[in-house]
């Protein structure tokens, strides 16, 4: 059954009426084709009206939609011959971080991303998409492997943050993320980073240093979630909407601040509304970026990558 967010309730009511009308047509000889057409047009018009005027908090809600495609969904829809690789060769494998070689339109790439779960058991197994240090060390191992074989790297970012538990800190969570930042700057192969859901803090940044950093239309990227920001400033989660507005954390905001390189449009109603269309569009964007980056000399790519990130947040008085 489809999940509706609170601001989608008017759409849910119309779609329920549409289903009821279609059932009536099946159980009787009444012609309801005109009523169905009117309802479908009303749903489309209402959906366009709602999704063209989303608040920042509503985009945060969409980024967490339980039906939204995750990393493994995109891999299955965009890639051929995916071979998942496991382990950091130090501690263990981290199911919250997945990656491996695959083919996209005949081109071999390394694809890496955080993975959430669909149900309670999967969420526990994937640690709610919050990687441990071994997840970031595994990601770095796979990036170095891609560099060894001269294959481009694609990272898909969707995490509420790196796991903040005591055991993660004991195994060097901060060091693992910091090392990834340093090493990703110097990779000689093209690196494309895409925020497909939540982009929270260093947990996202640990796999987000790239030649092209893109965000899907209904995603967010910030040092803290609106709820936690609200808790710090107002001692309550009740001001999360105001926090989201003040934080300016959406894809449009990030592009305006020149913190990301572009926005990937989603199907009307969000990526969860049509996984196939979303994956097809994202695949096209990735291939276009790869064609552009492959034409640049490796050393020039590294210099441009460093220059891009070093220019962020600079204040000129």
Coordinates of C-alpha atoms in Angstrom, one line a residue:
X1 CA 0.0 0.0 0.0
X2 CA 1.3 3.5 -0.9
X3 CA 2.4 5.8 1.9
X4 CA 1.2 9.4 1.8
X5 CA 2.8 12.3 3.7
X6 CA 0.7 14.7 5.7
X7 CA 0.7 17.4 2.9
X8 CA -0.3 14.7 0.3
X9 CA -3.6 14.0 2.1
X10 CA -5.7 15.9 -0.5
X11 CA -4.1 13.8 -3.2
X12 CA -4.8 10.7 -1.2
X13 CA -8.5 11.6 -0.8
X14 CA -8.9 12.1 -4.6
X15 CA -7.0 8.9 -5.4
X16 CA -9.3 7.0 -3.0
X17 CA -12.3 8.4 -4.8
X18 CA -10.8 7.4 -8.1
X19 CA -10.3 3.8 -7.0
X20 CA -13.8 3.7 -5.6
X21 CA -15.2 5.0 -8.9
X22 CA -13.2 2.3 -10.9
X23 CA -14.5 -0.4 -8.6
X24 CA -18.0 0.8 -9.2
X25 CA -17.4 0.4 -13.0
X26 CA -16.2 -3.1 -12.5
X27 CA -19.2 -4.2 -10.4
X28 CA -21.9 -2.5 -12.4
X29 CA -22.8 -1.6 -15.9
X30 CA -22.5 2.1 -15.2
X31 CA -20.3 4.2 -17.5
X32 CA -18.0 6.2 -15.3
X33 CA -15.3 7.1 -17.9
X34 CA -16.1 10.8 -17.7
X35 CA -15.9 10.8 -13.9
X36 CA -12.6 8.9 -14.0
X37 CA -11.1 11.4 -16.5
X38 CA -12.2 14.4 -14.4
X39 CA -10.7 12.8 -11.2
X40 CA -7.5 12.0 -13.0
X41 CA -7.1 15.5 -14.3
X42 CA -7.9 16.9 -10.8
X43 CA -5.3 14.7 -9.2
X44 CA -2.7 15.7 -11.7
X45 CA -3.5 19.4 -11.3
X46 CA -3.5 19.2 -7.5
X47 CA -0.2 17.3 -7.5
X48 CA 1.4 19.9 -9.7
X49 CA 0.1 22.7 -7.4
X50 CA 1.4 21.0 -4.2
X51 CA 4.8 20.0 -5.5
X52 CA 5.5 23.4 -7.2
X53 CA 5.1 25.1 -3.8
X54 CA 6.9 22.8 -1.4
X55 CA 8.4 24.2 1.8
X56 CA 11.9 23.2 2.9
X57 CA 10.5 20.9 5.6
X58 CA 8.3 19.2 3.1
X59 CA 11.3 18.4 0.9
X60 CA 13.0 17.0 4.0
X61 CA 10.0 14.7 4.5
X62 CA 10.1 13.6 0.9
X63 CA 13.8 12.8 1.2
X64 CA 12.9 10.3 3.9
X65 CA 9.8 8.9 2.2
X66 CA 9.7 5.1 3.0
X67 CA 8.9 4.3 -0.7
X68 CA 11.8 6.4 -2.0
X69 CA 14.4 4.4 -4.1
X70 CA 17.6 3.6 -2.2
X71 CA 21.1 2.9 -3.4
X72 CA 20.5 -0.8 -4.2
X73 CA 17.3 0.2 -6.1
X74 CA 19.2 2.5 -8.3
X75 CA 21.9 -0.1 -8.9
X76 CA 19.4 -2.7 -10.0
X77 CA 17.6 -0.2 -12.3
X78 CA 20.6 1.5 -13.8
X79 CA 23.4 -1.1 -13.8
X80 CA 24.3 -4.4 -15.4
X81 CA 26.5 -7.1 -13.9
X82 CA 26.8 -5.6 -10.4
X83 CA 29.4 -7.4 -8.3
X84 CA 29.2 -6.3 -4.7
X85 CA 32.4 -6.2 -2.7
X86 CA 32.5 -6.6 1.1
X87 CA 34.7 -5.7 4.0
X88 CA 37.3 -3.1 5.0
X89 CA 40.1 -5.7 5.5
X90 CA 40.5 -4.5 9.1
X91 CA 37.4 -5.1 11.2
X92 CA 34.3 -6.4 9.3
X93 CA 31.8 -5.6 6.6
X94 CA 29.4 -2.8 7.1
X95 CA 25.9 -3.4 5.6
X96 CA 25.1 0.3 5.8
X97 CA 27.7 1.0 3.1
X98 CA 27.4 -1.0 -0.2
X99 CA 29.6 -0.9 -3.3
X100 CA 31.1 -2.8 -6.1
X101 CA 31.9 -2.8 -9.8
X102 CA 29.1 -2.6 -12.4
X103 CA 28.4 -1.6 -16.0
X104 CA 26.4 1.5 -16.9
X105 CA 25.6 1.5 -20.6
X106 CA 28.6 -0.7 -21.3
X107 CA 31.0 1.4 -19.2
X108 CA 32.5 -0.2 -16.1
X109 CA 32.3 2.0 -12.9
X110 CA 32.7 1.6 -9.2
X111 CA 29.4 2.5 -7.4
X112 CA 29.3 3.1 -3.7
X113 CA 26.5 4.3 -1.4
X114 CA 24.7 4.2 1.9
X115 CA 21.8 1.7 2.1
X116 CA 18.8 2.0 4.3
X117 CA 16.2 -0.8 4.9
X118 CA 12.5 -1.2 3.9
X119 CA 11.3 -2.9 7.0
X120 CA 12.3 -3.2 10.7
X121 CA 14.6 -6.2 10.2
X122 CA 16.3 -4.6 7.2
X123 CA 16.7 -1.2 9.0
X124 CA 18.4 -2.9 11.9
X125 CA 20.7 -4.9 9.6
X126 CA 21.6 -1.7 7.7
X127 CA 21.8 0.3 10.9
X128 CA 19.3 2.8 9.4
X129 CA 21.9 3.9 6.8
X130 CA 24.4 5.1 9.4
X131 CA 27.8 3.7 8.5
X132 CA 30.4 2.7 11.1
X133 CA 34.2 3.5 10.6
X134 CA 34.6 0.2 8.7
X135 CA 31.9 1.4 6.2
X136 CA 34.0 4.4 5.3
X137 CA 37.2 2.4 5.2
X138 CA 35.4 -0.1 3.0
X139 CA 34.3 2.8 0.7
X140 CA 37.9 4.1 0.5
X141 CA 39.2 0.6 -0.3
X142 CA 36.8 0.3 -3.2
X143 CA 37.7 3.8 -4.4
X144 CA 41.4 2.9 -4.4
X145 CA 40.6 -0.4 -6.2
X146 CA 38.7 1.7 -8.9
X147 CA 41.7 4.0 -9.2
X148 CA 44.0 1.0 -9.6
X149 CA 42.0 -0.2 -12.6
X150 CA 41.3 3.3 -13.9
X151 CA 37.5 3.1 -13.5
X152 CA 35.2 6.1 -12.6
X153 CA 33.6 6.3 -9.2
X154 CA 30.0 7.1 -8.5
X155 CA 28.8 7.6 -4.9
X156 CA 25.1 7.7 -3.9
X157 CA 24.6 9.6 -0.6
X158 CA 21.6 8.9 1.7
X159 CA 22.3 8.9 5.4
X160 CA 21.0 10.6 8.6
X161 CA 24.7 10.7 9.6
X162 CA 27.6 8.5 10.5
X163 CA 26.8 6.1 13.4
X164 CA 27.4 8.1 16.7
X165 CA 27.8 5.1 19.0
X166 CA 30.6 4.5 21.5
X167 CA 32.0 1.5 19.6
X168 CA 32.2 3.6 16.4
X169 CA 34.1 6.3 18.2
X170 CA 36.4 3.7 19.7
X171 CA 37.2 2.4 16.2
X172 CA 38.0 5.9 14.9
X173 CA 34.9 7.3 13.2
X174 CA 36.3 10.8 12.9
X175 CA 39.6 9.6 11.5
X176 CA 37.9 7.3 9.0
X177 CA 35.8 10.2 7.6
X178 CA 38.8 12.6 7.6
X179 CA 41.0 10.1 5.7
X180 CA 38.3 9.7 3.1
X181 CA 38.1 13.4 2.6
X182 CA 41.9 13.7 2.1
X183 CA 42.1 10.6 -0.2
X184 CA 39.1 11.5 -2.4
X185 CA 40.7 14.9 -3.3
X186 CA 43.6 13.1 -4.8
X187 CA 41.8 10.3 -6.8
X188 CA 43.0 10.3 -10.4
X189 CA 39.7 8.9 -11.8
X190 CA 36.5 10.9 -12.3
X191 CA 34.3 11.0 -9.2
X192 CA 30.6 11.8 -9.3
X193 CA 28.7 12.2 -6.0
X194 CA 24.9 12.3 -5.9
X195 CA 22.7 13.0 -2.9
X196 CA 19.7 10.7 -3.4
X197 CA 18.0 11.2 0.0
X198 CA 19.4 12.6 3.2
X199 CA 22.8 14.3 3.2
X200 CA 23.6 14.7 6.9
X201 CA 26.9 16.0 8.2
X202 CA 30.2 14.3 8.0
X203 CA 28.4 11.0 7.4
X204 CA 27.4 12.3 4.0
X205 CA 30.6 14.2 3.3
X206 CA 32.7 11.1 3.9
X207 CA 31.8 9.9 0.3
X208 CA 30.9 13.3 -1.2
X209 CA 34.2 14.8 -2.4
X210 CA 33.9 14.7 -6.2
X211 CA 34.4 16.4 -9.5
X212 CA 30.6 16.7 -9.8
X213 CA 28.4 16.9 -6.7
X214 CA 24.7 16.7 -7.6
X215 CA 21.5 16.6 -5.6
X216 CA 18.1 15.1 -6.4
X217 CA 15.4 17.7 -6.4
X218 CA 13.8 16.6 -3.1
X219 CA 16.8 16.0 -0.9
X220 CA 18.8 18.0 1.7
X221 CA 22.4 18.5 2.6
X222 CA 23.5 20.0 5.9
X223 CA 25.7 19.7 9.0
X224 CA 22.6 18.7 11.1
X225 CA 19.0 17.7 10.7
X226 CA 16.2 20.2 11.3
X227 CA 15.0 18.2 14.3
X228 CA 18.4 18.3 16.0
X229 CA 18.9 21.9 15.1
X230 CA 15.5 22.7 16.7
X231 CA 16.4 20.7 19.8
X232 CA 19.6 22.7 20.2
X233 CA 18.1 26.2 19.6
X234 CA 14.6 25.7 21.1
X235 CA 15.0 22.7 23.4
X236 CA 12.2 21.0 21.4
X237 CA 11.6 19.2 18.1
X238 CA 8.4 21.3 17.6
X239 CA 10.3 24.0 15.7
X240 CA 11.8 21.8 13.0
X241 CA 9.9 23.6 10.2
X242 CA 11.4 26.9 11.3
X243 CA 14.8 25.3 11.6
X244 CA 14.6 23.9 8.1
X245 CA 13.7 27.3 6.7
X246 CA 16.6 29.0 8.5
X247 CA 19.1 26.3 7.6
X248 CA 18.5 26.6 3.8
X249 CA 19.3 23.0 3.2
X250 CA 17.6 22.1 0.0
X251 CA 19.1 21.3 -3.4
X252 CA 18.1 24.8 -4.7
X253 CA 19.7 26.4 -1.7
X254 CA 22.9 24.4 -2.1
X255 CA 23.1 25.3 -5.8
X256 CA 22.6 29.0 -5.0
X257 CA 25.5 28.8 -2.5
X258 CA 27.6 27.0 -5.1
X259 CA 28.1 24.1 -2.7
X260 CA 26.8 21.6 -5.3
X261 CA 27.1 21.6 -9.0
X262 CA 23.5 20.9 -10.1
X263 CA 20.1 19.5 -9.4
X264 CA 18.6 16.3 -10.8
X265 CA 14.9 16.7 -11.4
X266 CA 12.5 14.1 -10.0
X267 CA 9.3 12.8 -11.5
X268 CA 6.1 14.7 -10.6
X269 CA 5.3 13.7 -7.0
X270 CA 8.8 12.7 -6.1
X271 CA 11.3 9.9 -6.9
X272 CA 9.1 7.4 -4.9
X273 CA 6.3 8.0 -7.4
X274 CA 8.2 6.4 -10.3
X275 CA 11.4 4.5 -9.6
X276 CA 11.9 3.6 -13.3
X277 CA 11.7 7.1 -14.6
X278 CA 13.9 8.5 -11.8
X279 CA 16.6 5.9 -12.4
X280 CA 16.5 6.4 -16.2
X281 CA 16.9 10.2 -15.8
X282 CA 19.7 9.8 -13.2
X283 CA 21.5 7.3 -15.5
X284 CA 21.4 9.9 -18.3
X285 CA 22.8 12.6 -16.0
X286 CA 25.6 10.3 -14.9
X287 CA 26.6 9.3 -18.4
X288 CA 26.7 13.0 -19.5
X289 CA 28.9 13.9 -16.5
X290 CA 31.2 10.9 -17.2
X291 CA 31.6 12.0 -20.9
X292 CA 32.5 15.5 -19.8
X293 CA 35.0 14.4 -17.1
X294 CA 36.7 11.7 -19.1
X295 CA 37.8 14.4 -21.5
X296 CA 39.7 16.2 -18.8
X297 CA 43.4 15.4 -17.9
X298 CA 43.6 13.5 -14.5
X299 CA 45.9 16.1 -13.0
X300 CA 43.7 18.9 -14.2
X301 CA 40.6 17.1 -12.7
X302 CA 42.4 16.9 -9.3
X303 CA 43.3 20.6 -9.4
X304 CA 39.8 21.6 -10.3
X305 CA 38.4 19.4 -7.5
X306 CA 40.6 21.0 -4.9
X307 CA 39.9 24.5 -6.2
X308 CA 36.2 23.9 -6.1
X309 CA 36.1 22.8 -2.5
X310 CA 38.7 25.4 -1.3
X311 CA 36.6 28.2 -2.7
X312 CA 33.6 27.2 -0.5
X313 CA 32.8 29.4 2.4
X314 CA 35.4 32.0 1.7
X315 CA 34.5 35.5 3.0
X316 CA 35.9 38.5 1.2
X317 CA 35.9 41.7 3.2

